[in-house]
């Protein structure tokens, strides 16, 4: 028998793909999700790189150039004290995106850890954590944030520090939903065969929770975090618009839209409030499209 015939009869090795490779292939087929990812990447690059290459400064004031319409020197015009709107828009994007990401990281750290602990141990530990979660979820989210923002204003927190306080507040208030989601998955996973094997091997609880259980909840955590970034950006924008979040002179997309409170600016100076509004819309829409596609891609029940 020739070597060629031997190769034909030889069975082909089956290539086993990891779940992440399968999820990425599913995600690439979703045009809406990929469009959202591309829009999000473009906005992040502009916010990060833009202020470094753009000639105008976001904090330089010039009252003689105040409220100028868009021109070659100032593509998006100037604000009430002559600051370049485009420069402030790009720098404000850094702040708004940072608030969204950091707030969600805080939510994920607190919510996932407490959810795993509550689901794994059960009993009185689960009862205490879940009753605390129930108490937090009884408070209306937005009024609670407005109250905390008002307290921050009364304490006269400096604008450069309000950014971090807003990140912390949104993160602290927003973790209960993720905690309940993770706990529900852990209650199901801890009865699986791989956990019985880990129990038979005598592994420590810490290793069983964070090495064996946590990776099996990552899909839900990633999707929740992705969608949570958009919600955090909207929350920061709403607080800043009301004057309770990040305050001038530090720009964010939310406090830049405050110009729309003036009827004259609303009608005759759209360059002050339309660009930040469009940026908020595009960012949240892109994150939601990408988050929906990521949820579908990580769903093991869907066909490849």
PDB file of C-alpha atoms in Angstrom:
ATOM      1  CA  UNK A   1       0.000   0.000   0.000  1.00  0.00           C
ATOM      2  CA  UNK A   2       1.365   3.400  -0.976  1.00  0.00           C
ATOM      3  CA  UNK A   3       1.973   6.239   1.464  1.00  0.00           C
ATOM      4  CA  UNK A   4      -0.752   8.261  -0.262  1.00  0.00           C
ATOM      5  CA  UNK A   5      -3.412   5.627   0.407  1.00  0.00           C
ATOM      6  CA  UNK A   6      -2.273   5.359   4.011  1.00  0.00           C
ATOM      7  CA  UNK A   7      -2.763   9.105   4.485  1.00  0.00           C
ATOM      8  CA  UNK A   8      -6.257   8.893   2.986  1.00  0.00           C
ATOM      9  CA  UNK A   9      -7.326   6.116   5.348  1.00  0.00           C
ATOM     10  CA  UNK A  10      -5.767   7.815   8.379  1.00  0.00           C
ATOM     11  CA  UNK A  11      -8.499   9.427  10.512  1.00  0.00           C
ATOM     12  CA  UNK A  12      -8.287  13.189  10.849  1.00  0.00           C
ATOM     13  CA  UNK A  13      -7.689  14.654  14.269  1.00  0.00           C
ATOM     14  CA  UNK A  14     -10.651  16.567  15.596  1.00  0.00           C
ATOM     15  CA  UNK A  15      -9.763  20.130  16.509  1.00  0.00           C
ATOM     16  CA  UNK A  16     -11.269  21.091  19.858  1.00  0.00           C
ATOM     17  CA  UNK A  17     -11.855  24.814  20.185  1.00  0.00           C
ATOM     18  CA  UNK A  18     -11.986  26.631  23.475  1.00  0.00           C
ATOM     19  CA  UNK A  19     -15.279  28.279  24.515  1.00  0.00           C
ATOM     20  CA  UNK A  20     -13.709  31.728  24.058  1.00  0.00           C
ATOM     21  CA  UNK A  21     -12.722  30.948  20.450  1.00  0.00           C
ATOM     22  CA  UNK A  22     -16.255  29.753  19.729  1.00  0.00           C
ATOM     23  CA  UNK A  23     -17.689  32.894  21.373  1.00  0.00           C
ATOM     24  CA  UNK A  24     -15.427  35.154  19.313  1.00  0.00           C
ATOM     25  CA  UNK A  25     -16.472  33.403  16.091  1.00  0.00           C
ATOM     26  CA  UNK A  26     -20.129  33.863  17.006  1.00  0.00           C
ATOM     27  CA  UNK A  27     -19.511  37.503  17.881  1.00  0.00           C
ATOM     28  CA  UNK A  28     -17.830  38.229  14.535  1.00  0.00           C
ATOM     29  CA  UNK A  29     -20.951  36.988  12.730  1.00  0.00           C
ATOM     30  CA  UNK A  30     -23.086  39.554  14.563  1.00  0.00           C
ATOM     31  CA  UNK A  31     -22.776  42.698  12.426  1.00  0.00           C
ATOM     32  CA  UNK A  32     -24.585  44.938  14.897  1.00  0.00           C
ATOM     33  CA  UNK A  33     -22.326  43.860  17.754  1.00  0.00           C
ATOM     34  CA  UNK A  34     -19.175  44.380  15.683  1.00  0.00           C
ATOM     35  CA  UNK A  35     -20.456  47.790  14.572  1.00  0.00           C
ATOM     36  CA  UNK A  36     -20.962  48.726  18.212  1.00  0.00           C
ATOM     37  CA  UNK A  37     -17.452  47.517  19.063  1.00  0.00           C
ATOM     38  CA  UNK A  38     -15.915  49.565  16.244  1.00  0.00           C
ATOM     39  CA  UNK A  39     -17.809  52.721  17.263  1.00  0.00           C
ATOM     40  CA  UNK A  40     -16.739  52.215  20.865  1.00  0.00           C
ATOM     41  CA  UNK A  41     -13.075  51.731  19.912  1.00  0.00           C
ATOM     42  CA  UNK A  42     -13.130  54.875  17.745  1.00  0.00           C
ATOM     43  CA  UNK A  43     -14.628  56.944  20.586  1.00  0.00           C
ATOM     44  CA  UNK A  44     -12.060  55.632  23.067  1.00  0.00           C
ATOM     45  CA  UNK A  45      -9.158  56.368  20.711  1.00  0.00           C
ATOM     46  CA  UNK A  46     -10.432  59.908  20.100  1.00  0.00           C
ATOM     47  CA  UNK A  47     -10.868  60.523  23.840  1.00  0.00           C
ATOM     48  CA  UNK A  48      -7.423  59.151  24.718  1.00  0.00           C
ATOM     49  CA  UNK A  49      -5.309  60.378  21.803  1.00  0.00           C
ATOM     50  CA  UNK A  50      -7.286  63.470  20.741  1.00  0.00           C
ATOM     51  CA  UNK A  51      -6.241  65.865  23.560  1.00  0.00           C
ATOM     52  CA  UNK A  52      -2.588  64.953  22.977  1.00  0.00           C
ATOM     53  CA  UNK A  53      -2.567  65.814  19.263  1.00  0.00           C
ATOM     54  CA  UNK A  54      -5.149  68.613  19.108  1.00  0.00           C
ATOM     55  CA  UNK A  55      -3.634  72.088  19.151  1.00  0.00           C
ATOM     56  CA  UNK A  56      -6.234  73.751  21.401  1.00  0.00           C
ATOM     57  CA  UNK A  57      -6.329  73.343  25.192  1.00  0.00           C
ATOM     58  CA  UNK A  58      -9.504  72.325  26.995  1.00  0.00           C
ATOM     59  CA  UNK A  59      -8.876  74.684  29.948  1.00  0.00           C
ATOM     60  CA  UNK A  60      -7.532  77.839  28.273  1.00  0.00           C
ATOM     61  CA  UNK A  61     -10.055  80.681  28.554  1.00  0.00           C
ATOM     62  CA  UNK A  62     -10.335  83.706  26.266  1.00  0.00           C
ATOM     63  CA  UNK A  63     -13.320  85.962  26.896  1.00  0.00           C
ATOM     64  CA  UNK A  64     -12.794  87.800  23.607  1.00  0.00           C
ATOM     65  CA  UNK A  65     -13.547  84.512  21.781  1.00  0.00           C
ATOM     66  CA  UNK A  66     -16.543  83.473  23.886  1.00  0.00           C
ATOM     67  CA  UNK A  67     -19.508  81.780  22.208  1.00  0.00           C
ATOM     68  CA  UNK A  68     -17.977  81.729  18.757  1.00  0.00           C
ATOM     69  CA  UNK A  69     -19.666  79.577  16.141  1.00  0.00           C
ATOM     70  CA  UNK A  70     -17.733  76.647  14.609  1.00  0.00           C
ATOM     71  CA  UNK A  71     -14.811  77.810  12.471  1.00  0.00           C
ATOM     72  CA  UNK A  72     -11.534  76.521  11.044  1.00  0.00           C
ATOM     73  CA  UNK A  73      -9.705  77.405  14.266  1.00  0.00           C
ATOM     74  CA  UNK A  74     -12.432  76.030  16.542  1.00  0.00           C
ATOM     75  CA  UNK A  75     -14.248  73.224  14.641  1.00  0.00           C
ATOM     76  CA  UNK A  76     -16.989  72.995  17.271  1.00  0.00           C
ATOM     77  CA  UNK A  77     -16.919  76.620  18.400  1.00  0.00           C
ATOM     78  CA  UNK A  78     -16.199  77.991  21.873  1.00  0.00           C
ATOM     79  CA  UNK A  79     -18.146  78.106  25.128  1.00  0.00           C
ATOM     80  CA  UNK A  80     -19.162  80.969  27.415  1.00  0.00           C
ATOM     81  CA  UNK A  81     -15.593  81.743  28.501  1.00  0.00           C
ATOM     82  CA  UNK A  82     -13.889  81.099  25.169  1.00  0.00           C
ATOM     83  CA  UNK A  83     -12.736  77.508  25.732  1.00  0.00           C
ATOM     84  CA  UNK A  84     -12.554  75.240  22.691  1.00  0.00           C
ATOM     85  CA  UNK A  85     -15.586  72.916  22.692  1.00  0.00           C
ATOM     86  CA  UNK A  86     -13.867  70.143  20.706  1.00  0.00           C
ATOM     87  CA  UNK A  87     -10.935  70.013  23.136  1.00  0.00           C
ATOM     88  CA  UNK A  88     -13.327  69.870  26.088  1.00  0.00           C
ATOM     89  CA  UNK A  89     -15.415  67.236  24.323  1.00  0.00           C
ATOM     90  CA  UNK A  90     -12.417  64.937  23.840  1.00  0.00           C
ATOM     91  CA  UNK A  91     -11.107  65.443  27.376  1.00  0.00           C
ATOM     92  CA  UNK A  92     -14.618  65.082  28.794  1.00  0.00           C
ATOM     93  CA  UNK A  93     -14.835  61.741  26.994  1.00  0.00           C
ATOM     94  CA  UNK A  94     -11.902  60.537  29.080  1.00  0.00           C
ATOM     95  CA  UNK A  95     -13.738  61.473  32.274  1.00  0.00           C
ATOM     96  CA  UNK A  96     -17.119  60.024  31.279  1.00  0.00           C
ATOM     97  CA  UNK A  97     -15.657  56.748  29.993  1.00  0.00           C
ATOM     98  CA  UNK A  98     -13.385  56.454  33.040  1.00  0.00           C
ATOM     99  CA  UNK A  99     -16.317  56.964  35.397  1.00  0.00           C
ATOM    100  CA  UNK A 100     -18.264  54.227  33.594  1.00  0.00           C
ATOM    101  CA  UNK A 101     -15.410  51.718  33.585  1.00  0.00           C
ATOM    102  CA  UNK A 102     -14.196  52.295  37.156  1.00  0.00           C
ATOM    103  CA  UNK A 103     -17.734  52.268  38.569  1.00  0.00           C
ATOM    104  CA  UNK A 104     -18.436  48.935  36.859  1.00  0.00           C
ATOM    105  CA  UNK A 105     -15.142  47.473  38.108  1.00  0.00           C
ATOM    106  CA  UNK A 106     -16.205  48.353  41.668  1.00  0.00           C
ATOM    107  CA  UNK A 107     -19.617  46.779  41.052  1.00  0.00           C
ATOM    108  CA  UNK A 108     -18.050  43.598  39.673  1.00  0.00           C
ATOM    109  CA  UNK A 109     -15.550  43.238  42.527  1.00  0.00           C
ATOM    110  CA  UNK A 110     -18.148  43.682  45.266  1.00  0.00           C
ATOM    111  CA  UNK A 111     -21.069  41.958  43.571  1.00  0.00           C
ATOM    112  CA  UNK A 112     -19.205  38.887  42.327  1.00  0.00           C
ATOM    113  CA  UNK A 113     -17.313  38.253  45.570  1.00  0.00           C
ATOM    114  CA  UNK A 114     -20.377  38.602  47.799  1.00  0.00           C
ATOM    115  CA  UNK A 115     -22.480  36.591  45.343  1.00  0.00           C
ATOM    116  CA  UNK A 116     -19.982  33.724  45.344  1.00  0.00           C
ATOM    117  CA  UNK A 117     -19.672  33.735  49.143  1.00  0.00           C
ATOM    118  CA  UNK A 118     -23.460  33.820  49.628  1.00  0.00           C
ATOM    119  CA  UNK A 119     -24.141  31.075  47.079  1.00  0.00           C
ATOM    120  CA  UNK A 120     -21.335  28.770  48.210  1.00  0.00           C
ATOM    121  CA  UNK A 121     -21.793  28.877  51.975  1.00  0.00           C
ATOM    122  CA  UNK A 122     -25.556  29.392  52.157  1.00  0.00           C
ATOM    123  CA  UNK A 123     -27.129  29.343  55.616  1.00  0.00           C
ATOM    124  CA  UNK A 124     -26.893  32.440  57.781  1.00  0.00           C
ATOM    125  CA  UNK A 125     -24.127  33.952  55.627  1.00  0.00           C
ATOM    126  CA  UNK A 126     -26.397  33.826  52.585  1.00  0.00           C
ATOM    127  CA  UNK A 127     -29.294  35.224  54.622  1.00  0.00           C
ATOM    128  CA  UNK A 128     -27.298  38.194  55.943  1.00  0.00           C
ATOM    129  CA  UNK A 129     -25.856  39.121  52.520  1.00  0.00           C
ATOM    130  CA  UNK A 130     -29.152  38.739  50.671  1.00  0.00           C
ATOM    131  CA  UNK A 131     -31.128  40.731  53.246  1.00  0.00           C
ATOM    132  CA  UNK A 132     -28.565  43.521  52.937  1.00  0.00           C
ATOM    133  CA  UNK A 133     -28.965  43.350  49.155  1.00  0.00           C
ATOM    134  CA  UNK A 134     -32.745  43.523  49.533  1.00  0.00           C
ATOM    135  CA  UNK A 135     -32.436  46.620  51.738  1.00  0.00           C
ATOM    136  CA  UNK A 136     -30.234  48.375  49.172  1.00  0.00           C
ATOM    137  CA  UNK A 137     -32.575  47.471  46.326  1.00  0.00           C
ATOM    138  CA  UNK A 138     -35.527  48.945  48.233  1.00  0.00           C
ATOM    139  CA  UNK A 139     -34.040  52.425  47.826  1.00  0.00           C
ATOM    140  CA  UNK A 140     -34.791  54.127  44.487  1.00  0.00           C
ATOM    141  CA  UNK A 141     -31.529  54.314  42.572  1.00  0.00           C
ATOM    142  CA  UNK A 142     -31.632  57.816  41.068  1.00  0.00           C
ATOM    143  CA  UNK A 143     -33.039  59.683  44.121  1.00  0.00           C
ATOM    144  CA  UNK A 144     -30.396  57.992  46.278  1.00  0.00           C
ATOM    145  CA  UNK A 145     -27.642  59.172  43.920  1.00  0.00           C
ATOM    146  CA  UNK A 146     -29.106  62.688  43.853  1.00  0.00           C
ATOM    147  CA  UNK A 147     -29.126  62.743  47.658  1.00  0.00           C
ATOM    148  CA  UNK A 148     -25.496  61.603  47.820  1.00  0.00           C
ATOM    149  CA  UNK A 149     -24.549  64.160  45.158  1.00  0.00           C
ATOM    150  CA  UNK A 150     -26.259  66.920  47.155  1.00  0.00           C
ATOM    151  CA  UNK A 151     -24.347  65.866  50.277  1.00  0.00           C
ATOM    152  CA  UNK A 152     -21.129  66.029  48.246  1.00  0.00           C
ATOM    153  CA  UNK A 153     -22.024  69.554  47.100  1.00  0.00           C
ATOM    154  CA  UNK A 154     -22.752  70.668  50.678  1.00  0.00           C
ATOM    155  CA  UNK A 155     -19.359  69.331  51.764  1.00  0.00           C
ATOM    156  CA  UNK A 156     -17.792  71.454  48.987  1.00  0.00           C
ATOM    157  CA  UNK A 157     -15.739  68.624  47.540  1.00  0.00           C
ATOM    158  CA  UNK A 158     -13.185  69.995  45.055  1.00  0.00           C
ATOM    159  CA  UNK A 159     -13.988  69.361  41.344  1.00  0.00           C
ATOM    160  CA  UNK A 160     -10.823  67.306  40.779  1.00  0.00           C
ATOM    161  CA  UNK A 161     -11.835  64.951  43.610  1.00  0.00           C
ATOM    162  CA  UNK A 162     -15.542  64.766  42.738  1.00  0.00           C
ATOM    163  CA  UNK A 163     -14.647  62.523  39.786  1.00  0.00           C
ATOM    164  CA  UNK A 164     -13.424  59.775  42.104  1.00  0.00           C
ATOM    165  CA  UNK A 165     -16.305  60.257  44.530  1.00  0.00           C
ATOM    166  CA  UNK A 166     -18.821  59.882  41.689  1.00  0.00           C
ATOM    167  CA  UNK A 167     -17.067  56.699  40.500  1.00  0.00           C
ATOM    168  CA  UNK A 168     -17.180  55.284  44.023  1.00  0.00           C
ATOM    169  CA  UNK A 169     -20.826  56.234  44.639  1.00  0.00           C
ATOM    170  CA  UNK A 170     -22.107  54.720  41.378  1.00  0.00           C
ATOM    171  CA  UNK A 171     -20.060  51.563  41.995  1.00  0.00           C
ATOM    172  CA  UNK A 172     -21.234  51.146  45.591  1.00  0.00           C
ATOM    173  CA  UNK A 173     -24.905  51.688  44.780  1.00  0.00           C
ATOM    174  CA  UNK A 174     -25.004  49.498  41.673  1.00  0.00           C
ATOM    175  CA  UNK A 175     -23.619  46.102  42.779  1.00  0.00           C
ATOM    176  CA  UNK A 176     -26.694  44.343  44.321  1.00  0.00           C
ATOM    177  CA  UNK A 177     -28.139  43.215  40.962  1.00  0.00           C
ATOM    178  CA  UNK A 178     -24.910  41.485  39.935  1.00  0.00           C
ATOM    179  CA  UNK A 179     -24.611  39.916  43.390  1.00  0.00           C
ATOM    180  CA  UNK A 180     -28.018  38.238  43.048  1.00  0.00           C
ATOM    181  CA  UNK A 181     -27.174  37.059  39.519  1.00  0.00           C
ATOM    182  CA  UNK A 182     -23.877  35.458  40.586  1.00  0.00           C
ATOM    183  CA  UNK A 183     -25.438  33.904  43.700  1.00  0.00           C
ATOM    184  CA  UNK A 184     -28.131  32.207  41.617  1.00  0.00           C
ATOM    185  CA  UNK A 185     -25.532  30.663  39.322  1.00  0.00           C
ATOM    186  CA  UNK A 186     -23.356  29.508  42.220  1.00  0.00           C
ATOM    187  CA  UNK A 187     -26.328  27.757  43.853  1.00  0.00           C
ATOM    188  CA  UNK A 188     -26.677  25.679  40.689  1.00  0.00           C
ATOM    189  CA  UNK A 189     -22.962  25.146  40.035  1.00  0.00           C
ATOM    190  CA  UNK A 190     -22.050  23.962  43.511  1.00  0.00           C
ATOM    191  CA  UNK A 191     -24.153  20.822  42.988  1.00  0.00           C
ATOM    192  CA  UNK A 192     -22.365  19.851  39.765  1.00  0.00           C
ATOM    193  CA  UNK A 193     -20.068  16.825  39.476  1.00  0.00           C
ATOM    194  CA  UNK A 194     -16.864  18.851  39.164  1.00  0.00           C
ATOM    195  CA  UNK A 195     -17.554  20.410  42.562  1.00  0.00           C
ATOM    196  CA  UNK A 196     -18.096  16.968  44.080  1.00  0.00           C
ATOM    197  CA  UNK A 197     -14.701  15.984  42.682  1.00  0.00           C
ATOM    198  CA  UNK A 198     -13.129  19.136  44.165  1.00  0.00           C
ATOM    199  CA  UNK A 199     -14.726  18.245  47.504  1.00  0.00           C
ATOM    200  CA  UNK A 200     -13.301  14.715  47.302  1.00  0.00           C
ATOM    201  CA  UNK A 201      -9.818  16.117  46.652  1.00  0.00           C
ATOM    202  CA  UNK A 202     -10.025  18.131  49.843  1.00  0.00           C
ATOM    203  CA  UNK A 203      -9.468  21.511  48.200  1.00  0.00           C
ATOM    204  CA  UNK A 204      -9.802  24.633  50.313  1.00  0.00           C
ATOM    205  CA  UNK A 205     -12.981  26.688  50.061  1.00  0.00           C
ATOM    206  CA  UNK A 206     -11.084  29.666  48.648  1.00  0.00           C
ATOM    207  CA  UNK A 207      -9.724  27.561  45.788  1.00  0.00           C
ATOM    208  CA  UNK A 208     -13.096  25.981  45.050  1.00  0.00           C
ATOM    209  CA  UNK A 209     -14.829  29.362  44.933  1.00  0.00           C
ATOM    210  CA  UNK A 210     -12.346  31.419  42.940  1.00  0.00           C
ATOM    211  CA  UNK A 211     -10.618  28.773  40.807  1.00  0.00           C
ATOM    212  CA  UNK A 212     -13.493  26.405  39.991  1.00  0.00           C
ATOM    213  CA  UNK A 213     -16.754  28.316  40.503  1.00  0.00           C
ATOM    214  CA  UNK A 214     -15.813  31.858  39.477  1.00  0.00           C
ATOM    215  CA  UNK A 215     -14.648  30.971  35.908  1.00  0.00           C
ATOM    216  CA  UNK A 216     -18.019  29.348  35.261  1.00  0.00           C
ATOM    217  CA  UNK A 217     -19.794  32.642  36.022  1.00  0.00           C
ATOM    218  CA  UNK A 218     -17.470  34.851  33.956  1.00  0.00           C
ATOM    219  CA  UNK A 219     -19.774  34.905  30.930  1.00  0.00           C
ATOM    220  CA  UNK A 220     -22.630  36.434  32.924  1.00  0.00           C
ATOM    221  CA  UNK A 221     -20.280  38.808  34.765  1.00  0.00           C
ATOM    222  CA  UNK A 222     -18.702  40.049  31.521  1.00  0.00           C
ATOM    223  CA  UNK A 223     -22.066  40.668  29.880  1.00  0.00           C
ATOM    224  CA  UNK A 224     -23.432  42.415  32.980  1.00  0.00           C
ATOM    225  CA  UNK A 225     -20.297  44.564  33.228  1.00  0.00           C
ATOM    226  CA  UNK A 226     -20.412  45.483  29.543  1.00  0.00           C
ATOM    227  CA  UNK A 227     -24.013  46.644  29.752  1.00  0.00           C
ATOM    228  CA  UNK A 228     -23.329  48.305  33.108  1.00  0.00           C
ATOM    229  CA  UNK A 229     -20.737  50.667  31.606  1.00  0.00           C
ATOM    230  CA  UNK A 230     -23.427  52.327  29.494  1.00  0.00           C
ATOM    231  CA  UNK A 231     -25.693  52.681  32.508  1.00  0.00           C
ATOM    232  CA  UNK A 232     -22.896  54.202  34.597  1.00  0.00           C
ATOM    233  CA  UNK A 233     -22.089  56.749  31.864  1.00  0.00           C
ATOM    234  CA  UNK A 234     -25.766  57.732  31.674  1.00  0.00           C
ATOM    235  CA  UNK A 235     -25.931  58.029  35.463  1.00  0.00           C
ATOM    236  CA  UNK A 236     -22.840  60.247  35.613  1.00  0.00           C
ATOM    237  CA  UNK A 237     -24.200  62.370  32.777  1.00  0.00           C
ATOM    238  CA  UNK A 238     -27.519  62.817  34.569  1.00  0.00           C
ATOM    239  CA  UNK A 239     -25.853  63.787  37.857  1.00  0.00           C
ATOM    240  CA  UNK A 240     -23.478  66.206  36.125  1.00  0.00           C
ATOM    241  CA  UNK A 241     -26.363  67.737  34.169  1.00  0.00           C
ATOM    242  CA  UNK A 242     -28.134  68.402  37.467  1.00  0.00           C
ATOM    243  CA  UNK A 243     -24.946  69.903  38.906  1.00  0.00           C
ATOM    244  CA  UNK A 244     -24.522  67.050  41.407  1.00  0.00           C
ATOM    245  CA  UNK A 245     -21.786  65.071  39.657  1.00  0.00           C
ATOM    246  CA  UNK A 246     -18.510  66.273  38.208  1.00  0.00           C
ATOM    247  CA  UNK A 247     -18.594  70.085  38.183  1.00  0.00           C
ATOM    248  CA  UNK A 248     -16.828  72.628  35.959  1.00  0.00           C
ATOM    249  CA  UNK A 249     -14.128  73.508  35.115  1.00  0.00           C
ATOM    250  CA  UNK A 250     -13.523  69.746  34.756  1.00  0.00           C
ATOM    251  CA  UNK A 251     -15.486  68.778  31.627  1.00  0.00           C
ATOM    252  CA  UNK A 252     -17.658  65.712  31.195  1.00  0.00           C
ATOM    253  CA  UNK A 253     -20.256  65.046  28.542  1.00  0.00           C
ATOM    254  CA  UNK A 254     -22.939  65.443  31.192  1.00  0.00           C
ATOM    255  CA  UNK A 255     -21.981  68.870  32.516  1.00  0.00           C
ATOM    256  CA  UNK A 256     -21.315  70.138  28.961  1.00  0.00           C
ATOM    257  CA  UNK A 257     -25.003  69.537  28.172  1.00  0.00           C
ATOM    258  CA  UNK A 258     -25.903  71.957  30.975  1.00  0.00           C
ATOM    259  CA  UNK A 259     -25.733  74.646  28.289  1.00  0.00           C
ATOM    260  CA  UNK A 260     -29.051  73.268  27.012  1.00  0.00           C
ATOM    261  CA  UNK A 261     -30.762  74.627  30.139  1.00  0.00           C
ATOM    262  CA  UNK A 262     -30.500  78.085  28.597  1.00  0.00           C
ATOM    263  CA  UNK A 263     -33.288  78.656  26.064  1.00  0.00           C
ATOM    264  CA  UNK A 264     -31.145  80.956  23.937  1.00  0.00           C
ATOM    265  CA  UNK A 265     -28.335  78.383  23.805  1.00  0.00           C
ATOM    266  CA  UNK A 266     -30.870  75.674  23.071  1.00  0.00           C
ATOM    267  CA  UNK A 267     -32.122  77.526  19.995  1.00  0.00           C
ATOM    268  CA  UNK A 268     -29.139  79.467  18.665  1.00  0.00           C
ATOM    269  CA  UNK A 269     -25.989  77.799  20.069  1.00  0.00           C
ATOM    270  CA  UNK A 270     -26.376  74.078  19.315  1.00  0.00           C
ATOM    271  CA  UNK A 271     -22.593  73.556  19.137  1.00  0.00           C
ATOM    272  CA  UNK A 272     -22.523  73.820  22.946  1.00  0.00           C
ATOM    273  CA  UNK A 273     -24.811  70.872  23.715  1.00  0.00           C
ATOM    274  CA  UNK A 274     -25.375  68.779  20.567  1.00  0.00           C
ATOM    275  CA  UNK A 275     -21.822  67.269  20.332  1.00  0.00           C
ATOM    276  CA  UNK A 276     -21.753  65.902  23.928  1.00  0.00           C
ATOM    277  CA  UNK A 277     -25.308  64.624  23.506  1.00  0.00           C
ATOM    278  CA  UNK A 278     -24.352  62.807  20.322  1.00  0.00           C
ATOM    279  CA  UNK A 279     -21.278  61.320  22.050  1.00  0.00           C
ATOM    280  CA  UNK A 280     -23.384  60.012  24.947  1.00  0.00           C
ATOM    281  CA  UNK A 281     -25.913  58.551  22.512  1.00  0.00           C
ATOM    282  CA  UNK A 282     -23.271  56.849  20.350  1.00  0.00           C
ATOM    283  CA  UNK A 283     -21.355  55.476  23.345  1.00  0.00           C
ATOM    284  CA  UNK A 284     -24.375  54.010  25.125  1.00  0.00           C
ATOM    285  CA  UNK A 285     -25.828  52.641  21.887  1.00  0.00           C
ATOM    286  CA  UNK A 286     -22.486  51.049  20.923  1.00  0.00           C
ATOM    287  CA  UNK A 287     -22.068  49.488  24.374  1.00  0.00           C
ATOM    288  CA  UNK A 288     -25.609  48.087  24.340  1.00  0.00           C
ATOM    289  CA  UNK A 289     -25.201  46.641  20.830  1.00  0.00           C
ATOM    290  CA  UNK A 290     -21.905  45.058  21.791  1.00  0.00           C
ATOM    291  CA  UNK A 291     -23.277  43.814  25.106  1.00  0.00           C
ATOM    292  CA  UNK A 292     -26.284  42.169  23.442  1.00  0.00           C
ATOM    293  CA  UNK A 293     -24.028  40.478  20.886  1.00  0.00           C
ATOM    294  CA  UNK A 294     -21.639  39.349  23.608  1.00  0.00           C
ATOM    295  CA  UNK A 295     -24.520  37.853  25.587  1.00  0.00           C
ATOM    296  CA  UNK A 296     -25.625  35.839  22.555  1.00  0.00           C
ATOM    297  CA  UNK A 297     -22.058  34.780  21.766  1.00  0.00           C
ATOM    298  CA  UNK A 298     -21.436  33.493  25.291  1.00  0.00           C
ATOM    299  CA  UNK A 299     -24.740  31.613  25.500  1.00  0.00           C
ATOM    300  CA  UNK A 300     -23.831  27.882  25.348  1.00  0.00           C
ATOM    301  CA  UNK A 301     -27.398  26.966  24.290  1.00  0.00           C
ATOM    302  CA  UNK A 302     -27.023  28.671  20.928  1.00  0.00           C
ATOM    303  CA  UNK A 303     -25.667  26.735  17.951  1.00  0.00           C
ATOM    304  CA  UNK A 304     -22.219  27.577  16.647  1.00  0.00           C
TER     305      UNK A 304
END
